[in-house]
Amino acid sequence: MKIAILGSTGSIGTQTLEVVRAYREDIEVVALAAGNNIELLETQVREFQPKLVAVASEERAAELRVMLSDMDVTVASGMEGLIAVATKEDAQMVVTAIVGMIGIQPTVAAIKAGKDIALANKETLVTAGHRIMPLAKEYGVAILPVDSEHSAIFQSLQGEGQNKISRILLTASGGPFRGKTREELTHVTVADALKHPNWSMGQKITIDSATLVNKGLEVMEAKWLFGVEYDNVEVVVQPQSVIHSMVEYEDGGVIAQLGTPDMKLPIQYALFYPNRHYLKGERLDFAKLGSITFEKPDMDTFEGLKLAYEVGRAGGSLPTVFNAANEYAVARFLKGEISFLEIYEMIKSCLAAHTKLENPTVEEILETQKWVDEYILSHYHV
Ligand code: NAD
Ligand code: MG
């Protein structure tokens, strides 16, 4: 199979390439896109020999062209470059491992070009799910989840035919601040927030895991991927990250997917679906594990999850405002410009100021993102 990867130098991107490395005879990489890490991208091009690569800026593209002058590869840049990679003629599947709403347009382009999508970029479905899912249906392409919880749900749905889901039980580790009070959260640092107990991921999603915004985005992602209502998605805290999510059926039967936390499993499952292949790594040792514990999420302290349910239920452009404000706020938090709890404040202030659009088009979704950035810049002084 031939694949293109958007975000090849990131956490999901590099792990996707690890899977490819183990299965070189089955998967060929034909195009790669990354942001600014051209040193790593050069190494990837030399190893995987794609014919097309893209980087965020034309400046970096010019540098990379010099570095790769001995190779037969085209170097593109910007949104045009991302779309070229996403629609590369011979690619059959596009892995969307880019972070943030910048993934929307290339994902739409890939679907229209008939590519199956291995979707890691949850921000795309959160903001544009009402456009993406019908579009995928129209073009007959599959959207295969890479997010571990959604892969677990997808795995738990296999062989169930038309059987009705009564509840999706979306598991959450609770993040590095599980059990903390609001008072304790006032003083947490960027370094504290980046210490995820079980997963090593990109910075943005790691902060989102600490605020539980990530779990909120995942609730919305589940709604779109599996066509369920918000009342049927319940978050269960499972701090060991051994159960990756569960599906309860009408007879009360619950099917779950378990495993050691390793993103290569969901990545590989999406790439090879419906087949499973050997994956090197530790196996679960239940006796050693001793116990798996469960809690209710603390939505009063970690408002990100509560707000996500609210905006998800309200729909329209509100999930876009929630997501865009969070992207902006997390970037500021990572630079040390705002405190942890101010992430929630920024999201809430944007939601309060926004006039909801009922059924936004992709253009309106992107305009809403712009509005959020401008609103924060001009109205929210920190
Ligand atoms: P990351 O920050 O590690 O990597 C992001 C990638 O996108 C990098 O390759 C970066 O260069 C690229 N990128 C950023 N801006 C770009 C631009 N303007 N043009 C081109 N490329 C650009 O992020 P990640 O943790 O791998 O997450 C990627 C996506 O997958 C996110 O949507 C995240 O929510 C989702 N996800 C990640 C994990 C995980 O374990 N890391 C798990 C589930 C879901
Ligand atoms: Mg996840």
PDB file of N, CA, C and O and ligand atoms in Angstrom, residues 7-12 34-36 56 82 97-100 102 120-123 147 200-202 205 263, ligand 1:
ATOM      1  N   GLY A   7       2.603  15.582   8.739  1.00  0.00           N
ATOM      2  CA  GLY A   7       3.143  15.673  10.104  1.00  0.00           C
ATOM      3  C   GLY A   7       4.102  14.542  10.406  1.00  0.00           C
ATOM      4  O   GLY A   7       4.078  13.957  11.493  1.00  0.00           O
ATOM      5  N   SER A   8       4.991  14.232   9.464  1.00  0.00           N
ATOM      6  CA  SER A   8       5.849  13.041   9.595  1.00  0.00           C
ATOM      7  C   SER A   8       6.923  13.169  10.667  1.00  0.00           C
ATOM      8  O   SER A   8       7.478  12.168  11.101  1.00  0.00           O
ATOM      9  N   THR A   9       7.228  14.402  11.104  1.00  0.00           N
ATOM     10  CA  THR A   9       8.301  14.551  12.094  1.00  0.00           C
ATOM     11  C   THR A   9       7.778  14.580  13.526  1.00  0.00           C
ATOM     12  O   THR A   9       8.551  14.685  14.474  1.00  0.00           O
ATOM     13  N   GLY A  10       6.467  14.482  13.697  1.00  0.00           N
ATOM     14  CA  GLY A  10       5.885  14.544  15.039  1.00  0.00           C
ATOM     15  C   GLY A  10       5.811  13.180  15.710  1.00  0.00           C
ATOM     16  O   GLY A  10       6.353  12.187  15.202  1.00  0.00           O
ATOM     17  N   SER A  11       5.109  13.159  16.832  1.00  0.00           N
ATOM     18  CA  SER A  11       4.996  11.933  17.621  1.00  0.00           C
ATOM     19  C   SER A  11       4.297  10.819  16.823  1.00  0.00           C
ATOM     20  O   SER A  11       4.829   9.718  16.669  1.00  0.00           O
ATOM     21  N   ILE A  12       3.128  11.112  16.277  1.00  0.00           N
ATOM     22  CA  ILE A  12       2.403  10.097  15.493  1.00  0.00           C
ATOM     23  C   ILE A  12       3.140   9.832  14.171  1.00  0.00           C
ATOM     24  O   ILE A  12       3.271   8.680  13.737  1.00  0.00           O
ATOM     25  N   ALA A  34       5.859  18.113   6.740  1.00  0.00           N
ATOM     26  CA  ALA A  34       6.228  18.445   8.116  1.00  0.00           C
ATOM     27  C   ALA A  34       6.253  19.959   8.272  1.00  0.00           C
ATOM     28  O   ALA A  34       6.103  20.697   7.290  1.00  0.00           O
ATOM     29  N   GLY A  35       6.476  20.412   9.493  1.00  0.00           N
ATOM     30  CA  GLY A  35       6.483  21.852   9.772  1.00  0.00           C
ATOM     31  C   GLY A  35       7.840  22.466   9.458  1.00  0.00           C
ATOM     32  O   GLY A  35       8.120  22.854   8.331  1.00  0.00           O
ATOM     33  N   ASN A  36       8.705  22.523  10.488  1.00  0.00           N
ATOM     34  CA  ASN A  36       9.987  23.211  10.329  1.00  0.00           C
ATOM     35  C   ASN A  36      11.213  22.343  10.558  1.00  0.00           C
ATOM     36  O   ASN A  36      12.331  22.793  10.347  1.00  0.00           O
ATOM     37  N   ALA A  56       6.442  23.830   6.162  1.00  0.00           N
ATOM     38  CA  ALA A  56       5.514  24.926   6.453  1.00  0.00           C
ATOM     39  C   ALA A  56       5.825  26.188   5.638  1.00  0.00           C
ATOM     40  O   ALA A  56       4.920  26.804   5.095  1.00  0.00           O
ATOM     41  N   LEU A  82       0.968  21.158   1.583  1.00  0.00           N
ATOM     42  CA  LEU A  82       0.214  20.181   2.380  1.00  0.00           C
ATOM     43  C   LEU A  82      -0.847  19.500   1.519  1.00  0.00           C
ATOM     44  O   LEU A  82      -1.037  18.276   1.581  1.00  0.00           O
ATOM     45  N   ALA A  97      -1.382  13.225  10.654  1.00  0.00           N
ATOM     46  CA  ALA A  97      -0.687  13.320  11.941  1.00  0.00           C
ATOM     47  C   ALA A  97      -0.179  14.732  12.207  1.00  0.00           C
ATOM     48  O   ALA A  97       0.755  14.936  12.957  1.00  0.00           O
ATOM     49  N   ILE A  98      -0.825  15.697  11.569  1.00  0.00           N
ATOM     50  CA  ILE A  98      -0.499  17.097  11.784  1.00  0.00           C
ATOM     51  C   ILE A  98      -1.336  17.554  12.984  1.00  0.00           C
ATOM     52  O   ILE A  98      -2.358  16.951  13.285  1.00  0.00           O
ATOM     53  N   VAL A  99      -0.893  18.598  13.666  1.00  0.00           N
ATOM     54  CA  VAL A  99      -1.643  19.030  14.850  1.00  0.00           C
ATOM     55  C   VAL A  99      -2.433  20.304  14.552  1.00  0.00           C
ATOM     56  O   VAL A  99      -1.929  21.212  13.896  1.00  0.00           O
ATOM     57  N   GLY A 100      -3.706  20.319  14.954  1.00  0.00           N
ATOM     58  CA  GLY A 100      -4.515  21.524  14.868  1.00  0.00           C
ATOM     59  C   GLY A 100      -5.386  21.633  13.630  1.00  0.00           C
ATOM     60  O   GLY A 100      -5.373  20.776  12.749  1.00  0.00           O
ATOM     61  N   ILE A 102      -5.161  23.288  11.087  1.00  0.00           N
ATOM     62  CA  ILE A 102      -4.473  23.365   9.801  1.00  0.00           C
ATOM     63  C   ILE A 102      -4.687  22.056   9.012  1.00  0.00           C
ATOM     64  O   ILE A 102      -4.512  22.016   7.797  1.00  0.00           O
ATOM     65  N   ALA A 120      -5.459  10.906  12.766  1.00  0.00           N
ATOM     66  CA  ALA A 120      -4.982  11.218  14.119  1.00  0.00           C
ATOM     67  C   ALA A 120      -5.423  12.629  14.479  1.00  0.00           C
ATOM     68  O   ALA A 120      -5.715  12.935  15.624  1.00  0.00           O
ATOM     69  N   ASN A 121      -5.491  13.494  13.464  1.00  0.00           N
ATOM     70  CA  ASN A 121      -5.790  14.919  13.646  1.00  0.00           C
ATOM     71  C   ASN A 121      -7.252  15.134  14.064  1.00  0.00           C
ATOM     72  O   ASN A 121      -8.128  15.410  13.249  1.00  0.00           O
ATOM     73  N   LYS A 122      -7.501  14.985  15.379  1.00  0.00           N
ATOM     74  CA  LYS A 122      -8.877  15.048  15.885  1.00  0.00           C
ATOM     75  C   LYS A 122      -9.511  16.431  15.716  1.00  0.00           C
ATOM     76  O   LYS A 122     -10.726  16.555  15.596  1.00  0.00           O
ATOM     77  N   GLU A 123      -8.660  17.501  15.700  1.00  0.00           N
ATOM     78  CA  GLU A 123      -9.207  18.860  15.598  1.00  0.00           C
ATOM     79  C   GLU A 123     -10.051  19.021  14.331  1.00  0.00           C
ATOM     80  O   GLU A 123     -11.003  19.807  14.311  1.00  0.00           O
ATOM     81  N   ASP A 147      -6.427   7.662  16.874  1.00  0.00           N
ATOM     82  CA  ASP A 147      -6.488   7.978  18.299  1.00  0.00           C
ATOM     83  C   ASP A 147      -6.750   6.660  19.050  1.00  0.00           C
ATOM     84  O   ASP A 147      -7.609   5.869  18.634  1.00  0.00           O
ATOM     85  N   SER A 200       3.815   9.316  25.785  1.00  0.00           N
ATOM     86  CA  SER A 200       4.727  10.356  25.325  1.00  0.00           C
ATOM     87  C   SER A 200       4.186  10.862  23.997  1.00  0.00           C
ATOM     88  O   SER A 200       4.136  10.137  23.014  1.00  0.00           O
ATOM     89  N   MET A 201       3.756  12.129  23.971  1.00  0.00           N
ATOM     90  CA  MET A 201       3.036  12.658  22.801  1.00  0.00           C
ATOM     91  C   MET A 201       3.550  14.056  22.490  1.00  0.00           C
ATOM     92  O   MET A 201       4.384  14.596  23.204  1.00  0.00           O
ATOM     93  N   GLY A 202       3.013  14.655  21.432  1.00  0.00           N
ATOM     94  CA  GLY A 202       3.358  16.038  21.106  1.00  0.00           C
ATOM     95  C   GLY A 202       2.943  16.967  22.248  1.00  0.00           C
ATOM     96  O   GLY A 202       2.125  16.604  23.090  1.00  0.00           O
ATOM     97  N   ILE A 205      -1.088  18.109  22.546  1.00  0.00           N
ATOM     98  CA  ILE A 205      -2.016  17.096  23.074  1.00  0.00           C
ATOM     99  C   ILE A 205      -1.671  16.746  24.528  1.00  0.00           C
ATOM    100  O   ILE A 205      -2.554  16.399  25.315  1.00  0.00           O
ATOM    101  N   MET A 263       1.147   3.683  20.836  1.00  0.00           N
ATOM    102  CA  MET A 263       0.393   4.215  19.696  1.00  0.00           C
ATOM    103  C   MET A 263       0.629   3.435  18.409  1.00  0.00           C
ATOM    104  O   MET A 263      -0.143   3.555  17.461  1.00  0.00           O
TER     105      MET A 263
HETATM  106  P1  NAD B   1       3.388  16.697  17.191  1.00  0.00           P
HETATM  107  O1  NAD B   1       3.422  18.107  17.632  1.00  0.00           O
HETATM  108  O2  NAD B   1       4.337  15.735  17.791  1.00  0.00           O
HETATM  109  O3  NAD B   1       3.580  16.636  15.602  1.00  0.00           O
HETATM  110  C1  NAD B   1       2.882  17.477  14.740  1.00  0.00           C
HETATM  111  C2  NAD B   1       3.413  17.354  13.330  1.00  0.00           C
HETATM  112  O4  NAD B   1       2.753  18.326  12.498  1.00  0.00           O
HETATM  113  C3  NAD B   1       4.921  17.627  13.202  1.00  0.00           C
HETATM  114  O5  NAD B   1       5.464  16.798  12.211  1.00  0.00           O
HETATM  115  C4  NAD B   1       4.945  19.072  12.723  1.00  0.00           C
HETATM  116  O6  NAD B   1       6.116  19.376  12.001  1.00  0.00           O
HETATM  117  C5  NAD B   1       3.734  19.093  11.813  1.00  0.00           C
HETATM  118  N1  NAD B   1       3.246  20.446  11.568  1.00  0.00           N
HETATM  119  C6  NAD B   1       2.897  21.374  12.490  1.00  0.00           C
HETATM  120  N2  NAD B   1       2.566  22.528  11.870  1.00  0.00           N
HETATM  121  C7  NAD B   1       2.700  22.309  10.538  1.00  0.00           C
HETATM  122  C8  NAD B   1       2.496  23.100   9.379  1.00  0.00           C
HETATM  123  N3  NAD B   1       2.104  24.372   9.464  1.00  0.00           N
HETATM  124  N4  NAD B   1       2.721  22.541   8.170  1.00  0.00           N
HETATM  125  C9  NAD B   1       3.118  21.263   8.064  1.00  0.00           C
HETATM  126  N5  NAD B   1       3.328  20.458   9.135  1.00  0.00           N
HETATM  127  C10 NAD B   1       3.122  20.985  10.344  1.00  0.00           C
HETATM  128  O7  NAD B   1       1.886  16.203  17.395  1.00  0.00           O
HETATM  129  P2  NAD B   1       1.355  14.724  17.694  1.00  0.00           P
HETATM  130  O8  NAD B   1       1.372  14.486  19.142  1.00  0.00           O
HETATM  131  O9  NAD B   1       1.992  13.747  16.786  1.00  0.00           O
HETATM  132  O10 NAD B   1      -0.184  14.902  17.306  1.00  0.00           O
HETATM  133  C11 NAD B   1      -0.632  14.975  15.971  1.00  0.00           C
HETATM  134  C12 NAD B   1      -2.138  14.812  15.947  1.00  0.00           C
HETATM  135  O11 NAD B   1      -2.464  13.508  16.407  1.00  0.00           O
HETATM  136  C13 NAD B   1      -2.877  15.786  16.877  1.00  0.00           C
HETATM  137  O12 NAD B   1      -4.086  16.161  16.289  1.00  0.00           O
HETATM  138  C14 NAD B   1      -3.120  14.956  18.125  1.00  0.00           C
HETATM  139  O13 NAD B   1      -4.268  15.378  18.822  1.00  0.00           O
HETATM  140  C15 NAD B   1      -3.331  13.571  17.516  1.00  0.00           C
HETATM  141  N6  NAD B   1      -3.014  12.463  18.426  1.00  0.00           N
HETATM  142  C16 NAD B   1      -1.745  12.303  18.895  1.00  0.00           C
HETATM  143  C17 NAD B   1      -1.450  11.256  19.750  1.00  0.00           C
HETATM  144  C18 NAD B   1      -0.038  11.008  20.243  1.00  0.00           C
HETATM  145  O14 NAD B   1       0.212   9.995  20.883  1.00  0.00           O
HETATM  146  N7  NAD B   1       0.914  11.876  19.974  1.00  0.00           N
HETATM  147  C19 NAD B   1      -2.466  10.386  20.168  1.00  0.00           C
HETATM  148  C20 NAD B   1      -3.742  10.584  19.667  1.00  0.00           C
HETATM  149  C21 NAD B   1      -4.014  11.620  18.804  1.00  0.00           C
END
